[in-house]
Tab-separated table of C-alpha atoms in Angstrom:
chain	number	residue	atom	x	y	z
M	15	MET	CA	-1.687	-2.495	-15.577
M	16	LYS	CA	-5.251	-2.355	-14.264
M	17	ILE	CA	-5.927	-3.178	-10.618
M	18	THR	CA	-9.181	-2.890	-8.673
M	19	PHE	CA	-9.860	-2.108	-5.017
M	20	ASN	CA	-13.092	-2.226	-3.034
M	21	LEU	CA	-13.009	1.252	-1.492
M	22	GLU	CA	-14.869	1.716	1.808
M	23	SER	CA	-15.828	5.131	3.143
M	24	GLN	CA	-18.464	6.005	5.723
M	25	GLY	CA	-20.118	2.625	5.510
M	26	GLN	CA	-20.332	2.554	1.712
M	27	THR	CA	-18.184	0.350	-0.529
M	28	ARG	CA	-17.558	0.828	-4.239
M	29	PRO	CA	-15.018	-0.556	-6.719
M	30	VAL	CA	-12.266	1.746	-7.950
M	31	ASP	CA	-9.877	0.984	-10.801
M	32	VAL	CA	-6.242	2.077	-10.783
M	33	ASP	CA	-4.073	2.100	-13.900
M	34	LEU	CA	-0.864	1.175	-12.094
M	35	ASN	CA	2.266	2.500	-13.805
M	36	THR	CA	4.637	3.373	-10.926
M	37	LEU	CA	5.256	1.034	-7.969
M	38	ILE	CA	7.389	2.368	-5.103
M	39	VAL	CA	8.620	0.753	-1.897
M	40	ALA	CA	9.558	3.314	0.751
M	41	GLY	CA	12.391	1.871	2.826
M	42	TRP	CA	13.977	3.029	6.080
M	43	ALA	CA	10.697	4.776	6.854
M	44	GLY	CA	10.865	4.870	10.665
M	45	ARG	CA	10.581	8.104	12.649
M	46	ASP	CA	13.285	7.274	15.214
M	47	MET	CA	16.580	8.068	13.481
M	48	ALA	CA	18.668	6.518	16.280
M	49	ALA	CA	16.789	3.233	15.884
M	50	ILE	CA	17.222	3.374	12.107
M	51	GLU	CA	20.962	3.912	12.455
M	52	HIS	CA	21.206	0.982	14.872
M	53	HIS	CA	19.345	-1.244	12.408
M	54	ILE	CA	21.584	-0.097	9.547
M	55	GLU	CA	24.644	-1.079	11.576
M	56	GLU	CA	23.125	-4.470	12.440
M	57	LEU	CA	22.419	-5.210	8.784
M	58	ALA	CA	25.870	-3.982	7.751
M	59	GLU	CA	27.359	-6.715	9.943
M	60	LEU	CA	25.365	-9.216	7.872
M	61	GLY	CA	26.669	-7.725	4.638
M	62	VAL	CA	23.606	-5.631	3.728
M	63	PRO	CA	24.763	-2.380	2.085
M	64	ARG	CA	24.137	0.897	3.888
M	65	PRO	CA	21.305	2.946	2.307
M	66	SER	CA	22.394	5.990	0.315
M	67	SER	CA	19.675	8.091	1.982
M	68	VAL	CA	16.924	7.789	4.585
M	69	PRO	CA	14.147	7.241	3.700
M	70	LEU	CA	14.951	5.549	0.417
M	71	TYR	CA	12.498	5.022	-2.419
M	72	TYR	CA	12.907	1.774	-4.364
M	73	ARG	CA	11.258	1.576	-7.789
M	74	ILE	CA	9.775	-1.855	-8.453
M	75	GLY	CA	8.501	-3.151	-11.779
M	76	HIS	CA	4.733	-2.660	-11.662
M	77	ASN	CA	4.236	-6.188	-12.995
M	78	GLN	CA	5.367	-7.407	-9.553
M	79	PHE	CA	2.181	-6.073	-7.962
M	80	THR	CA	-0.400	-8.784	-7.330
M	81	GLN	CA	-3.661	-9.299	-5.476
M	82	GLU	CA	-3.483	-13.068	-5.878
M	83	CYS	CA	-3.410	-15.429	-2.896
M	84	VAL	CA	-0.441	-17.457	-4.172
M	85	VAL	CA	3.002	-16.140	-5.145
M	86	GLN	CA	6.004	-18.048	-6.461
M	87	VAL	CA	9.613	-17.385	-5.461
M	88	VAL	CA	12.944	-18.972	-6.319
M	89	GLY	CA	14.583	-20.638	-3.326
M	90	PRO	CA	13.610	-20.696	0.368
M	91	HIS	CA	15.183	-17.400	1.428
M	92	SER	CA	12.345	-14.876	1.034
M	93	SER	CA	9.914	-13.452	3.574
M	94	GLY	CA	7.058	-10.983	3.787
M	95	GLU	CA	6.503	-7.827	5.797
M	96	VAL	CA	3.233	-5.939	6.172
M	97	GLU	CA	3.125	-2.307	5.029
M	98	ALA	CA	0.473	0.332	4.521
M	99	LEU	CA	-0.126	1.059	0.832
M	100	VAL	CA	-1.228	4.412	-0.596
M	101	PHE	CA	-2.556	5.244	-4.046
M	102	GLN	CA	-4.616	7.864	-5.860
M	103	ALA	CA	-8.052	7.041	-7.241
M	104	GLY	CA	-10.458	9.615	-8.633
M	105	GLY	CA	-8.354	12.440	-7.260
M	106	GLN	CA	-8.472	11.053	-3.715
M	107	LEU	CA	-5.722	9.438	-1.663
M	108	CYS	CA	-6.572	5.888	-0.584
M	109	LEU	CA	-5.053	3.398	1.868
M	110	SER	CA	-4.654	-0.370	1.726
M	111	ILE	CA	-2.013	-2.954	2.736
M	112	ALA	CA	0.660	-4.928	0.930
M	113	SER	CA	3.600	-7.165	1.700
M	114	ASP	CA	7.096	-6.067	0.698
M	115	HIS	CA	8.105	-9.667	0.063
M	116	THR	CA	11.907	-9.739	-0.192
M	117	ASP	CA	14.653	-12.247	-1.026
M	118	ARG	CA	16.833	-12.124	2.112
M	119	LYS	CA	19.758	-13.985	0.552
M	120	LEU	CA	19.968	-11.515	-2.324
M	121	GLU	CA	19.514	-8.597	0.101
M	122	ALA	CA	23.155	-8.921	1.194
M	123	HIS	CA	24.173	-8.230	-2.412
M	124	SER	CA	21.601	-5.572	-3.336
M	125	VAL	CA	18.554	-4.406	-1.407
M	126	ALA	CA	16.985	-3.020	-4.586
M	127	LEU	CA	17.378	-6.312	-6.453
M	128	SER	CA	16.154	-8.337	-3.464
M	129	LYS	CA	12.911	-6.383	-3.537
M	130	GLN	CA	12.548	-6.378	-7.318
M	131	VAL	CA	12.734	-10.165	-7.726
M	132	CYS	CA	9.734	-10.827	-5.469
M	133	ALA	CA	6.046	-10.201	-6.073
M	134	LYS	CA	4.319	-7.629	-3.846
M	135	PRO	CA	1.015	-9.146	-2.681
M	136	ALA	CA	-1.689	-6.626	-1.764
M	137	ALA	CA	-5.242	-6.619	-0.434
M	138	THR	CA	-8.287	-5.985	-2.580
M	139	ASP	CA	-9.959	-3.752	0.038
M	140	ALA	CA	-9.042	-0.127	0.769
M	141	TRP	CA	-10.139	2.920	2.752
M	142	LEU	CA	-10.373	6.570	1.865
M	143	TYR	CA	-7.301	8.123	3.457
M	144	ALA	CA	-9.245	11.200	4.612
M	145	ASP	CA	-11.285	8.926	6.908
M	146	VAL	CA	-8.191	7.913	8.917
M	147	ALA	CA	-5.884	10.904	8.470
M	148	ASP	CA	-6.687	12.387	11.889
M	149	HIS	CA	-5.808	9.131	13.709
M	150	ILE	CA	-3.225	7.576	11.364
M	151	ASP	CA	-0.782	6.964	14.246
M	152	ALA	CA	-3.328	4.746	15.999
M	153	LEU	CA	-3.546	2.260	13.112
M	154	VAL	CA	-1.941	-1.100	13.872
M	155	LEU	CA	0.111	-3.201	11.444
M	156	ARG	CA	0.049	-6.929	12.212
M	157	SER	CA	1.139	-10.109	10.502
M	158	TRP	CA	1.233	-13.830	11.231
M	159	ILE	CA	3.215	-16.764	9.858
M	160	VAL	CA	2.856	-20.521	10.183
M	161	GLU	CA	5.693	-22.366	11.940
M	162	ASP	CA	5.625	-26.052	12.884
M	163	GLY	CA	1.969	-26.119	11.908
M	164	GLU	CA	1.071	-23.221	14.237
M	165	ARG	CA	-0.151	-19.723	13.389
M	166	LYS	CA	2.205	-17.349	15.192
M	167	PRO	CA	2.347	-13.522	15.539
M	168	TYR	CA	5.140	-12.157	13.348
M	169	GLN	CA	4.669	-8.355	13.466
M	170	ASP	CA	2.646	-6.031	15.685
M	171	GLY	CA	3.178	-2.273	15.847
M	172	THR	CA	1.443	1.034	15.295
M	173	MET	CA	1.866	3.475	12.450
M	174	ALA	CA	3.150	5.956	15.059
M	175	THR	CA	6.605	4.363	14.689
M	176	LEU	CA	6.690	5.221	10.968
M	177	ARG	CA	6.763	8.395	8.936
M	178	THR	CA	3.254	9.291	7.850
M	179	PRO	CA	2.192	8.450	4.303
M	180	GLU	CA	1.925	12.195	3.557
M	181	ASP	CA	5.515	12.699	4.730
M	182	LEU	CA	6.740	9.794	2.605
M	183	ILE	CA	4.890	11.097	-0.438
M	184	GLN	CA	6.477	14.517	-0.017
M	185	GLY	CA	9.877	12.896	0.393
M	186	TYR	CA	9.369	10.912	-2.796
M	187	LEU	CA	8.374	14.014	-4.736
M	188	GLY	CA	11.416	15.857	-3.406
M	189	ALA	CA	13.774	12.975	-4.190
M	190	THR	CA	12.522	12.449	-7.741
M	191	GLY	CA	11.487	15.948	-8.761
M	192	ALA	CA	7.985	14.726	-9.589
M	193	LYS	CA	5.309	17.418	-9.472
M	194	ALA	CA	2.582	15.269	-7.887
M	195	PHE	CA	1.758	11.826	-6.549
M	196	ALA	CA	-0.354	11.178	-9.591
M	197	GLU	CA	-2.923	8.531	-10.402
M	198	GLY	CA	-1.118	5.334	-11.297
M	199	HIS	CA	1.407	5.760	-8.463
M	200	VAL	CA	1.266	3.132	-5.702
M	201	MET	CA	3.600	3.246	-2.671
M	202	THR	CA	4.219	1.002	0.330
M	203	CYS	CA	4.999	2.972	3.479
M	204	GLY	CA	7.410	1.042	5.704
M	205	THR	CA	7.047	-1.763	8.190
M	206	VAL	CA	7.370	-2.662	11.874
M	207	PRO	CA	9.909	-5.090	13.432
M	208	ALA	CA	9.553	-8.846	13.174
M	209	ILE	CA	8.884	-10.654	16.437
M	210	GLY	CA	11.709	-13.117	16.957
M	211	GLY	CA	13.627	-12.031	13.870
M	212	ILE	CA	13.110	-12.103	10.112
M	213	ARG	CA	12.467	-15.602	8.778
M	214	PRO	CA	10.640	-17.283	5.916
M	215	SER	CA	7.225	-18.919	6.015
M	216	GLN	CA	5.095	-20.510	3.333
M	217	ASN	CA	2.034	-18.710	4.695
M	218	PHE	CA	1.793	-14.981	5.384
M	219	GLU	CA	-1.249	-13.224	6.815
M	220	MET	CA	-1.422	-9.449	7.301
M	221	GLU	CA	-3.753	-6.851	8.728
M	222	LEU	CA	-4.101	-3.095	9.120
M	223	HIS	CA	-6.426	-2.488	12.074
M	224	ASP	CA	-8.214	0.768	12.829
M	225	PRO	CA	-9.070	0.784	16.572
M	226	VAL	CA	-10.962	4.072	16.246
M	227	LEU	CA	-13.423	3.032	13.540
M	228	GLN	CA	-13.203	-0.649	14.547
M	229	ARG	CA	-12.400	-2.177	11.174
M	230	SER	CA	-9.522	-3.968	9.472
M	231	LEU	CA	-7.960	-4.510	6.070
M	232	ARG	CA	-6.695	-8.073	5.639
M	233	HIS	CA	-4.921	-10.254	3.108
M	234	ARG	CA	-3.192	-13.623	3.219
M	235	TYR	CA	-1.101	-15.465	0.687
M	236	GLU	CA	0.772	-18.705	0.201
M	237	VAL	CA	4.384	-18.859	-0.964
M	238	GLN	CA	5.291	-21.569	-3.464
M	239	VAL	CA	9.049	-22.169	-3.533
M	240	LEU	CA	10.543	-22.941	-6.934
M	241	PRO	CA	13.840	-24.846	-7.138
M	242	GLU	CA	17.019	-22.779	-7.121
M	243	VAL	CA	19.064	-24.390	-9.881
M	244	ALA	CA	22.445	-23.449	-11.347
């Protein structure tokens, strides 16, 4: 599956093509283990199964990756969450953003299935990871939803609360026995808490802001709800 990013580095932008063959969602990617355990217990009370390991690497069908501005889901129970996205292009690690859109109703039955059934919308712009590696913790993940006709903040937190992309890549290699994070691999790298709780919205806007280099990666998409019939 061919995807294209506009890769920016040192003021220059060029298109890069990625032959996507392995899509990974890194879950439970926070650095604070006490906070992760508390969240696991909260979700367990709602019927969400406890993860078998932390972090956990969910394989998603690569056909679920999209850079479109409209996605379709079955039923009204899904929601997005902004995550950094890493991939290899031309032998270099690159950084973008994506939404780990998830079916929250199905999540109580199977987290893996709840992630698999939803498309993963991603931006078309990206940065060279080497340009932000020395200040990765300063990057800010943000998202907004529309409620009652108003654009409202939904997420706002720094990458300092999450394991670094390099750490997650090493964890994935260790968990799977893979020799390298090869070209064709694309991974989302965890998210920050939702302001006011997780809830659906038909509009999702996301941003990764770099306060050091004063630039942002952005993407927004609309959710079209298909009828849930039996």
